Tab-separated table of C-alpha atoms and ligand atoms in Angstrom:
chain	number	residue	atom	x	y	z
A	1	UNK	CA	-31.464	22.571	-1.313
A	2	UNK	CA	-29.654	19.289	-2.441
A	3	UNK	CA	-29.605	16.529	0.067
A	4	UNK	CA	-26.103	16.918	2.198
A	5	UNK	CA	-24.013	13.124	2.633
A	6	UNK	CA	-24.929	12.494	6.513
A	7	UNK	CA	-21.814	10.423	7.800
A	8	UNK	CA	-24.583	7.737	9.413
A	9	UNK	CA	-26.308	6.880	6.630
A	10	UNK	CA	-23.480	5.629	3.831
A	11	UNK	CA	-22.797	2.437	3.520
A	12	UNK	CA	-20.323	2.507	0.586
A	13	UNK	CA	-17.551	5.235	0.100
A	14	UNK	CA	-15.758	4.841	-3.134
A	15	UNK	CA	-12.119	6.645	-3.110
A	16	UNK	CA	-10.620	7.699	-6.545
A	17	UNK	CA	-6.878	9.445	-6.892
A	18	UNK	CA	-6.861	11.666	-9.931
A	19	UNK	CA	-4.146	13.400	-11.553
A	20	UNK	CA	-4.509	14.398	-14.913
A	21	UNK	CA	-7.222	12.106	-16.784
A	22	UNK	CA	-9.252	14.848	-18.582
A	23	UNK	CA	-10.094	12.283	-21.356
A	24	UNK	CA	-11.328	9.820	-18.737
A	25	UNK	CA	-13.541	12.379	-16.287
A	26	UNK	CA	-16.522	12.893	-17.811
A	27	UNK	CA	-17.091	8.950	-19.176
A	28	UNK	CA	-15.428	7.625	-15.443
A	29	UNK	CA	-18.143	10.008	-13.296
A	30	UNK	CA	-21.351	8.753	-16.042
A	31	UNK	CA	-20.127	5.158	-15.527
A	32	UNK	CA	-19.309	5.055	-12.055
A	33	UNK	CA	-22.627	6.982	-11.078
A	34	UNK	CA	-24.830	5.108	-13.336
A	35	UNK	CA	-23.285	1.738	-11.054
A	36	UNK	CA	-23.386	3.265	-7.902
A	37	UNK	CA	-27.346	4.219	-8.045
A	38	UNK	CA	-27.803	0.677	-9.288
A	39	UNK	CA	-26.962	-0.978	-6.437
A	40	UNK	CA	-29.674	1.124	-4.293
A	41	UNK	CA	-26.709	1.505	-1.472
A	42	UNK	CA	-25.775	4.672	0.256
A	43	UNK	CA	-22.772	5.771	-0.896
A	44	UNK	CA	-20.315	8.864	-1.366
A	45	UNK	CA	-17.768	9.276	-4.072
A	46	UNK	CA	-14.610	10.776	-2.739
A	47	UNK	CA	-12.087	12.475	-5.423
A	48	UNK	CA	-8.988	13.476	-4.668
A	49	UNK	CA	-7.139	15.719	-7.250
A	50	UNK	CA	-3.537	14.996	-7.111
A	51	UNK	CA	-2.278	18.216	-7.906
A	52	UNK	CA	-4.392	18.259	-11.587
A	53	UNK	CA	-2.900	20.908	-14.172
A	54	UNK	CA	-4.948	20.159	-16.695
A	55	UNK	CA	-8.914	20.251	-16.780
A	56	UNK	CA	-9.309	17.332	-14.718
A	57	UNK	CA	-10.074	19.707	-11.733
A	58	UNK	CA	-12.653	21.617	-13.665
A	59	UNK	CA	-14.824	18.834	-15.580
A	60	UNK	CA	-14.782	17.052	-11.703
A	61	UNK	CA	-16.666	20.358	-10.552
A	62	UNK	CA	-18.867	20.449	-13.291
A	63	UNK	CA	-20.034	17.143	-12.311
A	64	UNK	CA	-19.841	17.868	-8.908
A	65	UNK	CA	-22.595	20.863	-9.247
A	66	UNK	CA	-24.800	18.547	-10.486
A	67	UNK	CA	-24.610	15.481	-8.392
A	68	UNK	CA	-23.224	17.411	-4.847
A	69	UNK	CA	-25.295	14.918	-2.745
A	70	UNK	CA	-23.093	12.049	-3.212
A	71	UNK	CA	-19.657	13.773	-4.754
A	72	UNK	CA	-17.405	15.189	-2.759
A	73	UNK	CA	-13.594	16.424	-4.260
A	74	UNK	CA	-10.482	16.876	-2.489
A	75	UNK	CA	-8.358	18.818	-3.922
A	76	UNK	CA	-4.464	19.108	-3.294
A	77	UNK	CA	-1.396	22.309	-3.857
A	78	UNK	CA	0.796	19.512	-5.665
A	79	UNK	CA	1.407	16.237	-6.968
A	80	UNK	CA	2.037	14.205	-3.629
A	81	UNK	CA	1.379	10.664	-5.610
A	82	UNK	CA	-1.793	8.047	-6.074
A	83	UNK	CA	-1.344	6.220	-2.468
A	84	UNK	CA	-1.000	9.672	-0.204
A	85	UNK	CA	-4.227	10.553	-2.729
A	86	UNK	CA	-5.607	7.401	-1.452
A	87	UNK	CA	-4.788	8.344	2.344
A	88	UNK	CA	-6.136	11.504	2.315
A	89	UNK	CA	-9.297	10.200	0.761
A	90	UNK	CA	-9.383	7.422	3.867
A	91	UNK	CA	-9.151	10.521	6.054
A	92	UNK	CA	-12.540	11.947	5.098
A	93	UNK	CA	-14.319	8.671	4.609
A	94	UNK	CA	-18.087	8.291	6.014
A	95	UNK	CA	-18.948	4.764	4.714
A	96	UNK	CA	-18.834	1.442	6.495
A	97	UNK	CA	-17.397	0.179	3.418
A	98	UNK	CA	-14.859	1.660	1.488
A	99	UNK	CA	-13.993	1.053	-2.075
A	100	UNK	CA	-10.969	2.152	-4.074
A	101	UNK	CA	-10.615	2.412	-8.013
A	102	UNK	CA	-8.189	4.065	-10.123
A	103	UNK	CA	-9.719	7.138	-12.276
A	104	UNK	CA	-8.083	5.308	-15.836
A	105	UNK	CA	-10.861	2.585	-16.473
A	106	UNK	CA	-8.529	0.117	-16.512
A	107	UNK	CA	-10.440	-1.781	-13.568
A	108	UNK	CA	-13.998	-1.688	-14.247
A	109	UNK	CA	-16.524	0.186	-12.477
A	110	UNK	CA	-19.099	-1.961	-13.091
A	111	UNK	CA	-16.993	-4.581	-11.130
A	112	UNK	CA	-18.000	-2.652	-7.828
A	113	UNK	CA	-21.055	-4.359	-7.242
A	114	UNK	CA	-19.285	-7.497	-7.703
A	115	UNK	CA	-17.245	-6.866	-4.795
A	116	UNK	CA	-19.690	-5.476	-2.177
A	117	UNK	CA	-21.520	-8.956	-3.053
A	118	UNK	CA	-18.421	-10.277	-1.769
A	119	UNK	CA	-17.984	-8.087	1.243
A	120	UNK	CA	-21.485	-9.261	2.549
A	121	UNK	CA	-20.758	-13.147	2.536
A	122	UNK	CA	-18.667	-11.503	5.388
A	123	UNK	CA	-14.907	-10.762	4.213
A	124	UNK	CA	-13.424	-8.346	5.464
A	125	UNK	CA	-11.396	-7.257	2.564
A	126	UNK	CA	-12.410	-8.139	-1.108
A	127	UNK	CA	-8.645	-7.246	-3.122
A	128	UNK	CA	-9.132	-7.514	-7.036
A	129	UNK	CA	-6.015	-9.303	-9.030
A	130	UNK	CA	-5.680	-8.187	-12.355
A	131	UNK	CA	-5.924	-11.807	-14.345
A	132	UNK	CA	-5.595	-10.690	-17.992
A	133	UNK	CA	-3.221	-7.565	-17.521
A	134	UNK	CA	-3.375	-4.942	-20.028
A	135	UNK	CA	-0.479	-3.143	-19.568
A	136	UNK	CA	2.709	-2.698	-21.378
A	137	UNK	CA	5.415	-5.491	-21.202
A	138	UNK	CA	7.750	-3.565	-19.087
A	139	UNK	CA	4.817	-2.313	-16.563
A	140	UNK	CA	3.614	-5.603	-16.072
A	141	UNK	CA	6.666	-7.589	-15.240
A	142	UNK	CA	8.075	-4.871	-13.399
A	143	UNK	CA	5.345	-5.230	-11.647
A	144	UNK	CA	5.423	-8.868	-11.448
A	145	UNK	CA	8.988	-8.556	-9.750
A	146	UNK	CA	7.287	-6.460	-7.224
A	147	UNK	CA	4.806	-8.810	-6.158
A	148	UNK	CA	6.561	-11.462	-6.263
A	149	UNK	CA	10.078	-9.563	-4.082
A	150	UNK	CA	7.000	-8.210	-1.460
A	151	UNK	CA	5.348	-11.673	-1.121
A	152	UNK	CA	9.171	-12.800	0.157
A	153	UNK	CA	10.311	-10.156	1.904
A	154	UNK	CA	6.862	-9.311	3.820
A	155	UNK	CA	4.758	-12.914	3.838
A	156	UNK	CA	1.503	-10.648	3.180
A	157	UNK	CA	-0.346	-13.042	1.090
A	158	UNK	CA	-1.772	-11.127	-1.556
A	159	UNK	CA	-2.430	-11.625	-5.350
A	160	UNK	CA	-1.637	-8.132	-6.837
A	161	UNK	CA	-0.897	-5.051	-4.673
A	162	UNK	CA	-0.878	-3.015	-7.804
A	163	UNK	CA	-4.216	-3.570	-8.319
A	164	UNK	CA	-6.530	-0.769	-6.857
A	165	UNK	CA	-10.119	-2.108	-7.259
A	166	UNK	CA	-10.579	-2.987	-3.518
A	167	UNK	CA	-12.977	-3.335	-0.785
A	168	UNK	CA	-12.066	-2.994	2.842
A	169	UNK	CA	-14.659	-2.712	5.870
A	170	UNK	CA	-14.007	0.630	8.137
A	171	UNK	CA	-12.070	-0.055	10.661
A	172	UNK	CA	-9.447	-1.856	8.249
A	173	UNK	CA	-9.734	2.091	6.850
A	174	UNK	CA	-9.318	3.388	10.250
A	175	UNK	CA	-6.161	1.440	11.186
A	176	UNK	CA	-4.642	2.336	7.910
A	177	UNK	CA	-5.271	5.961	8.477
A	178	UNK	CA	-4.198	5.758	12.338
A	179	UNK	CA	-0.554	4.077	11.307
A	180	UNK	CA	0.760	7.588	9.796
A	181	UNK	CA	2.582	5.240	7.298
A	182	UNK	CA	4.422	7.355	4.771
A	183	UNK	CA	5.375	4.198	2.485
A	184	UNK	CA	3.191	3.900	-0.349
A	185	UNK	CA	1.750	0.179	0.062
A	186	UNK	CA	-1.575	0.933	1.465
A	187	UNK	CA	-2.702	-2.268	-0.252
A	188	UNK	CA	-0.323	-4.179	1.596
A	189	UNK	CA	-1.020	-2.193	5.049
A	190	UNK	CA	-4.551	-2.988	4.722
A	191	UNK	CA	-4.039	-6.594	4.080
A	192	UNK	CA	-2.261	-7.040	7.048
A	193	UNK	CA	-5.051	-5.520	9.318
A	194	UNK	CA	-7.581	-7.578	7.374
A	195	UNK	CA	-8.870	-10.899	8.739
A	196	UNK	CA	-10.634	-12.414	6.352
A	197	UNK	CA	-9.592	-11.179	2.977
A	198	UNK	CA	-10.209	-12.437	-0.210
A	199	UNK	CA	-8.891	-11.989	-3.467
A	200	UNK	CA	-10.971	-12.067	-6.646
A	201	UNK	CA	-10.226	-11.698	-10.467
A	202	UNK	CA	-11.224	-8.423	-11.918
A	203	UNK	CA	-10.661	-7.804	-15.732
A	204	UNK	CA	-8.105	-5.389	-16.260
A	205	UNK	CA	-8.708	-2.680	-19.766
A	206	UNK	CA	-5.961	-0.899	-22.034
A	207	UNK	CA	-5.444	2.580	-20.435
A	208	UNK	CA	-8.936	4.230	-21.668
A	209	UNK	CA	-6.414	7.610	-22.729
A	210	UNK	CA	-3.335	9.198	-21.497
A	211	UNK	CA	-0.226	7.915	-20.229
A	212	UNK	CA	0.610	5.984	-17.299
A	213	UNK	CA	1.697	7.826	-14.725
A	214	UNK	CA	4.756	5.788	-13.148
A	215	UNK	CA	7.693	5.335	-15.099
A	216	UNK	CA	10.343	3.276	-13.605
A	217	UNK	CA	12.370	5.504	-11.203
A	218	UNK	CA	8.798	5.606	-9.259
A	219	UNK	CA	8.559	1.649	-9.283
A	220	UNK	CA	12.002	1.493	-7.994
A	221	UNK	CA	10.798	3.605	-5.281
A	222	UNK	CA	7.830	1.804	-4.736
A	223	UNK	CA	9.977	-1.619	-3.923
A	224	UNK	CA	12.105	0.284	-1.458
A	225	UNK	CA	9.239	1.673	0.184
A	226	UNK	CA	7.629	-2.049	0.226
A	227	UNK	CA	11.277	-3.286	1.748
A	228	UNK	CA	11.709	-0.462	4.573
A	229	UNK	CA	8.326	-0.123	5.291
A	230	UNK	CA	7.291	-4.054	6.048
A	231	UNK	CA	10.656	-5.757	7.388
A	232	UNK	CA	13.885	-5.468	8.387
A	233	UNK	CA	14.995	-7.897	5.896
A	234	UNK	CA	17.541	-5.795	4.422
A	235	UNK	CA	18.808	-4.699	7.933
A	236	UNK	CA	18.900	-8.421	9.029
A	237	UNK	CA	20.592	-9.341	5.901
A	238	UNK	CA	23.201	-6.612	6.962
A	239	UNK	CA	23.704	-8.287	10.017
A	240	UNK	CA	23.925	-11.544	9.022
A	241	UNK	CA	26.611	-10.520	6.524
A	242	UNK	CA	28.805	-8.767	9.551
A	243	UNK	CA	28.300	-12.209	11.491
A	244	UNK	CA	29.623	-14.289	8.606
A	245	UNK	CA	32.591	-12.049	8.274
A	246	UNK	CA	33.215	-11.768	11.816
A	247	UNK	CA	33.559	-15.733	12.019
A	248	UNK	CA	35.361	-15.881	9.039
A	249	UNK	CA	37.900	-13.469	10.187
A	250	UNK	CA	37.790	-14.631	13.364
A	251	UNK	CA	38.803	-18.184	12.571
A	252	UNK	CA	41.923	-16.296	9.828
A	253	UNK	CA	43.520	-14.259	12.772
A	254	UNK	CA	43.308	-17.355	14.933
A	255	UNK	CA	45.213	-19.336	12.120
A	256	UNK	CA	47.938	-16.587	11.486
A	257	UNK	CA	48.299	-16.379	14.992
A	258	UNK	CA	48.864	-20.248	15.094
A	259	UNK	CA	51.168	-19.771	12.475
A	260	UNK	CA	53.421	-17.219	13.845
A	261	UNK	CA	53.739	-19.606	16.879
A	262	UNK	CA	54.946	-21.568	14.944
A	263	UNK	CA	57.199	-19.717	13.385
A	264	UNK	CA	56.040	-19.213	10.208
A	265	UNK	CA	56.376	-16.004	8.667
A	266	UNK	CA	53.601	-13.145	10.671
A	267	UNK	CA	52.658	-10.959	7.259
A	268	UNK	CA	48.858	-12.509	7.157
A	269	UNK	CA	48.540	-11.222	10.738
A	270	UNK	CA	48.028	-7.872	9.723
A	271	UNK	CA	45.524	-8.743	7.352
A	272	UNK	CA	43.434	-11.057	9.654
A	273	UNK	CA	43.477	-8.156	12.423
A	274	UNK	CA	41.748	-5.363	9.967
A	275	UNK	CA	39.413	-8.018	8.722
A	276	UNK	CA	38.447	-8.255	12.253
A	277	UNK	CA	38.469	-4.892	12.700
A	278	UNK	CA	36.022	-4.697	9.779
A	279	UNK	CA	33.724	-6.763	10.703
A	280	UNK	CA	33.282	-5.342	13.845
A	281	UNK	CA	32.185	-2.269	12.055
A	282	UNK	CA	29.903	-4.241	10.025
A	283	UNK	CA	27.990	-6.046	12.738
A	284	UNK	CA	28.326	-2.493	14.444
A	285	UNK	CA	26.151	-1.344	11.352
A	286	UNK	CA	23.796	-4.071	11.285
A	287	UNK	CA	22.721	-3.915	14.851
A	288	UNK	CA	22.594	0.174	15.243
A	289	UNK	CA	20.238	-0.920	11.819
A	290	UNK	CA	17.886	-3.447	13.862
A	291	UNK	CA	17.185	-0.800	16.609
A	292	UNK	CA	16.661	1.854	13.591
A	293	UNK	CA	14.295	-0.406	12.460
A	294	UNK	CA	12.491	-0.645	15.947
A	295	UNK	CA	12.314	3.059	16.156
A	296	UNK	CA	10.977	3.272	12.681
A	297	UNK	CA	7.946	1.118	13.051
A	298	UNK	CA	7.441	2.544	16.720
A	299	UNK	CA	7.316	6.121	14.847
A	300	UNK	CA	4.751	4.879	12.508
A	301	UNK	CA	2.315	3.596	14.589
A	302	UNK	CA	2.176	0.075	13.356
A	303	UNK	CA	0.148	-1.493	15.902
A	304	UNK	CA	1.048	-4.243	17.262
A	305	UNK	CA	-2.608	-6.056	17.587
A	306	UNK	CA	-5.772	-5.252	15.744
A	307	UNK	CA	-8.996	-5.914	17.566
A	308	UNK	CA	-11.984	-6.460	15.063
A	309	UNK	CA	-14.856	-6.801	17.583
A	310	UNK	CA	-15.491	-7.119	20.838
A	311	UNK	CA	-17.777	-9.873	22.109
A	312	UNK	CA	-18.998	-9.626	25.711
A	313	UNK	CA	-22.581	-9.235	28.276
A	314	UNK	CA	-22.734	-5.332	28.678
A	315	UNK	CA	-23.494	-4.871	32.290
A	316	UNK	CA	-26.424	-3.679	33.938
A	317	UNK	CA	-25.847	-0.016	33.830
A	318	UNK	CA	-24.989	-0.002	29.722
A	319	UNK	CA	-28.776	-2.485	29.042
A	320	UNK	CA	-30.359	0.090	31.729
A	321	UNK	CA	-29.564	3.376	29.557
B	401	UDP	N1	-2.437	9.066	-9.861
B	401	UDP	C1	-2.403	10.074	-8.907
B	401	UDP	N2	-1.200	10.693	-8.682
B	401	UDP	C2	-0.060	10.362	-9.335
B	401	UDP	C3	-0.110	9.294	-10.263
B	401	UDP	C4	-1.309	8.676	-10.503
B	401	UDP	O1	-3.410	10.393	-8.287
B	401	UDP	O2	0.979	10.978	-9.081
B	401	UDP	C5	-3.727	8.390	-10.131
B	401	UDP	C6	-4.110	8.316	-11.584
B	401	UDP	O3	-4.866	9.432	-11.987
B	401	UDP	C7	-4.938	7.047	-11.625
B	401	UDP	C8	-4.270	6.181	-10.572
B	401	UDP	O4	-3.568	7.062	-9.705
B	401	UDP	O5	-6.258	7.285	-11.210
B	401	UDP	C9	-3.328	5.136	-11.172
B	401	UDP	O6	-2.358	5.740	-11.995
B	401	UDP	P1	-1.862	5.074	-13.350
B	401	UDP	O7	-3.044	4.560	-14.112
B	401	UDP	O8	-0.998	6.046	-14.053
B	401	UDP	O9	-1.008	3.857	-12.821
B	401	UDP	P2	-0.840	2.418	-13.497
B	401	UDP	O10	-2.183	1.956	-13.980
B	401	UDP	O11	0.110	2.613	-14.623
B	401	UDP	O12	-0.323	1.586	-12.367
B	402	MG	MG1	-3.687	2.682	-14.684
């Protein structure tokens, strides 16, 4: 009987989203496994099949009969996208440390070890930034725009969210995992939780076959997600907005009003009071907005603290047993 993955003894989980990368399965699984024994670690390779309709699914558990004691696959009914992939993966992960790659060989691998090396001068988080990026022109300053909108909007100082070759100790995993987020910026998630992150260049390869898989209605999602998920920014903006107008309007009815008194024609009254009307509404929106946003975050989960360890004398009873 093949030796069974006992959750104690891994030390490294590697998590891999896959959706339709027949070409890359067989030479991924030979590199990655050649690596992974190399480093004379523990570790577990978790694959989770995105809804696969081509022989992704099969070549996996090909390579799966042969090498059961460290590959496990999730499989899914449907394409549900790379980052709930990567959650579901986090869900069933048994290593202290867990690693994600992409299953394209654009990120390397071989780079793995690299990274654990990393982990043990004691970060917490080891993020890869993609320094020479091998993508087409669109996909990379799209992506660009991203990073540099999120950086803004969220102040989560990180290189390159798109990148996937990553390192994270457990209970960064755990967190993640426990915030139900729905928004697809794990990366980003995890950074936050992380204390002592670090971000490193990894070389970045063409596409080793097939297509991407986002095109850009999914990167337009991806930034919306990134805005609604991590601030309120747009909401506040909102608000700010109805307080300018308010003012503004404000200040015109006052002045029409003055005018009238004066006996001046009234006809810009009517304007000024429906401008104030408006913005009324419009501040109305902006605040419902801010306690929207309140309930949101409470619904995920974010916490509001993250405790990494707990330093204390364990009293007599605890040292006793
Ligand atoms: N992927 C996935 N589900 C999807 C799209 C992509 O699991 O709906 C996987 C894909 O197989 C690959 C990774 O996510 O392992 C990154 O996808 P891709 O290389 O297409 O993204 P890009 O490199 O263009 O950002
Ligand atoms: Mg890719």
């Amino acid at each position: 009987m093949q030796k069974k993955i006992s959750s104690a003894s891994v030390e490294v989980s590697v998590v891999i989203p896959i959706f339709n990368e027949q070409e890359n399965v067989e030479n991924l699984c030979s590199r990655l496994l050649k690596t992974m024994d190399a480093t004379q670690k523990t570790y577990e390779i978790i694959f989770v099949d995105d809804g696969s309709y081509d022989k992704t699914l099969s070549l996996l558990k090909e390579i799966f009969e042969k090498r059961s004691d460290v590959i496990r696959i999730i499989t899914f009914n449907g394409n549900y996208g790379q980052y709930v992939a990567i959650l579901a993966g986090f869900e069933h992960v048994c290593g202290e440390i867990v690693v994600t790659l992409d299953a394209d060989l654009q990120n390397l691998p071989e780079e793995i070890p690299h990274l654990l090396e990393k982990m043990s001068e004691g970060y917490d988080l080891v993020g890869g930034y993609r320094a020479n990026r091998k993508d087409s022109f669109f996909r990379t300053y799209a992506s660009r725009i991203i990073n540099y909108i999120r950086r803004k909007a969220t102040g989560i100082k990180m290189e390159d969210h798109g990148c996937m070759l990553r390192a994270y100790k457990r209970y960064i995993i755990d967190e993640v995992v426990k915030t139900r987020e729905t928004s697809t910026f794990i990366t980003a998630l995890a950074q936050k939780f992380a204390g002592n992150p670090i971000d490193i260049p990894v070389s970045h390869e063409e596409r080793s076959a097939g297509d991407s898989k986002y095109n850009l209605y999914k990167l337009i999602r991806i930034t919306f997600d990134l805005l609604t998920g991590f601030s309120l920014l747009p909401l506040q903006i909102f608000t700010m907005f109805g307080m300018v107008i308010s003012l503004a309007s404000a200040v015109y009815f006052l002045v029409e009003v003055y005018k009238k008194l004066c006996g001046h024609h009234g006809y810009g009254l009517h304007f000024a009071f429906v401008f104030l009307l408006l913005s009324v509404i419009i501040l109305g929106i902006g605040l419902l907005g801010e306690y929207l946003g309140r309930a949101y975050f409470a619904v995920c989960e974010h916490p509001s603290f993250v405790i990494r360890d707990i330093l204390e004398k364990k009293n007599k009873n605890e040292e006793e047993k």
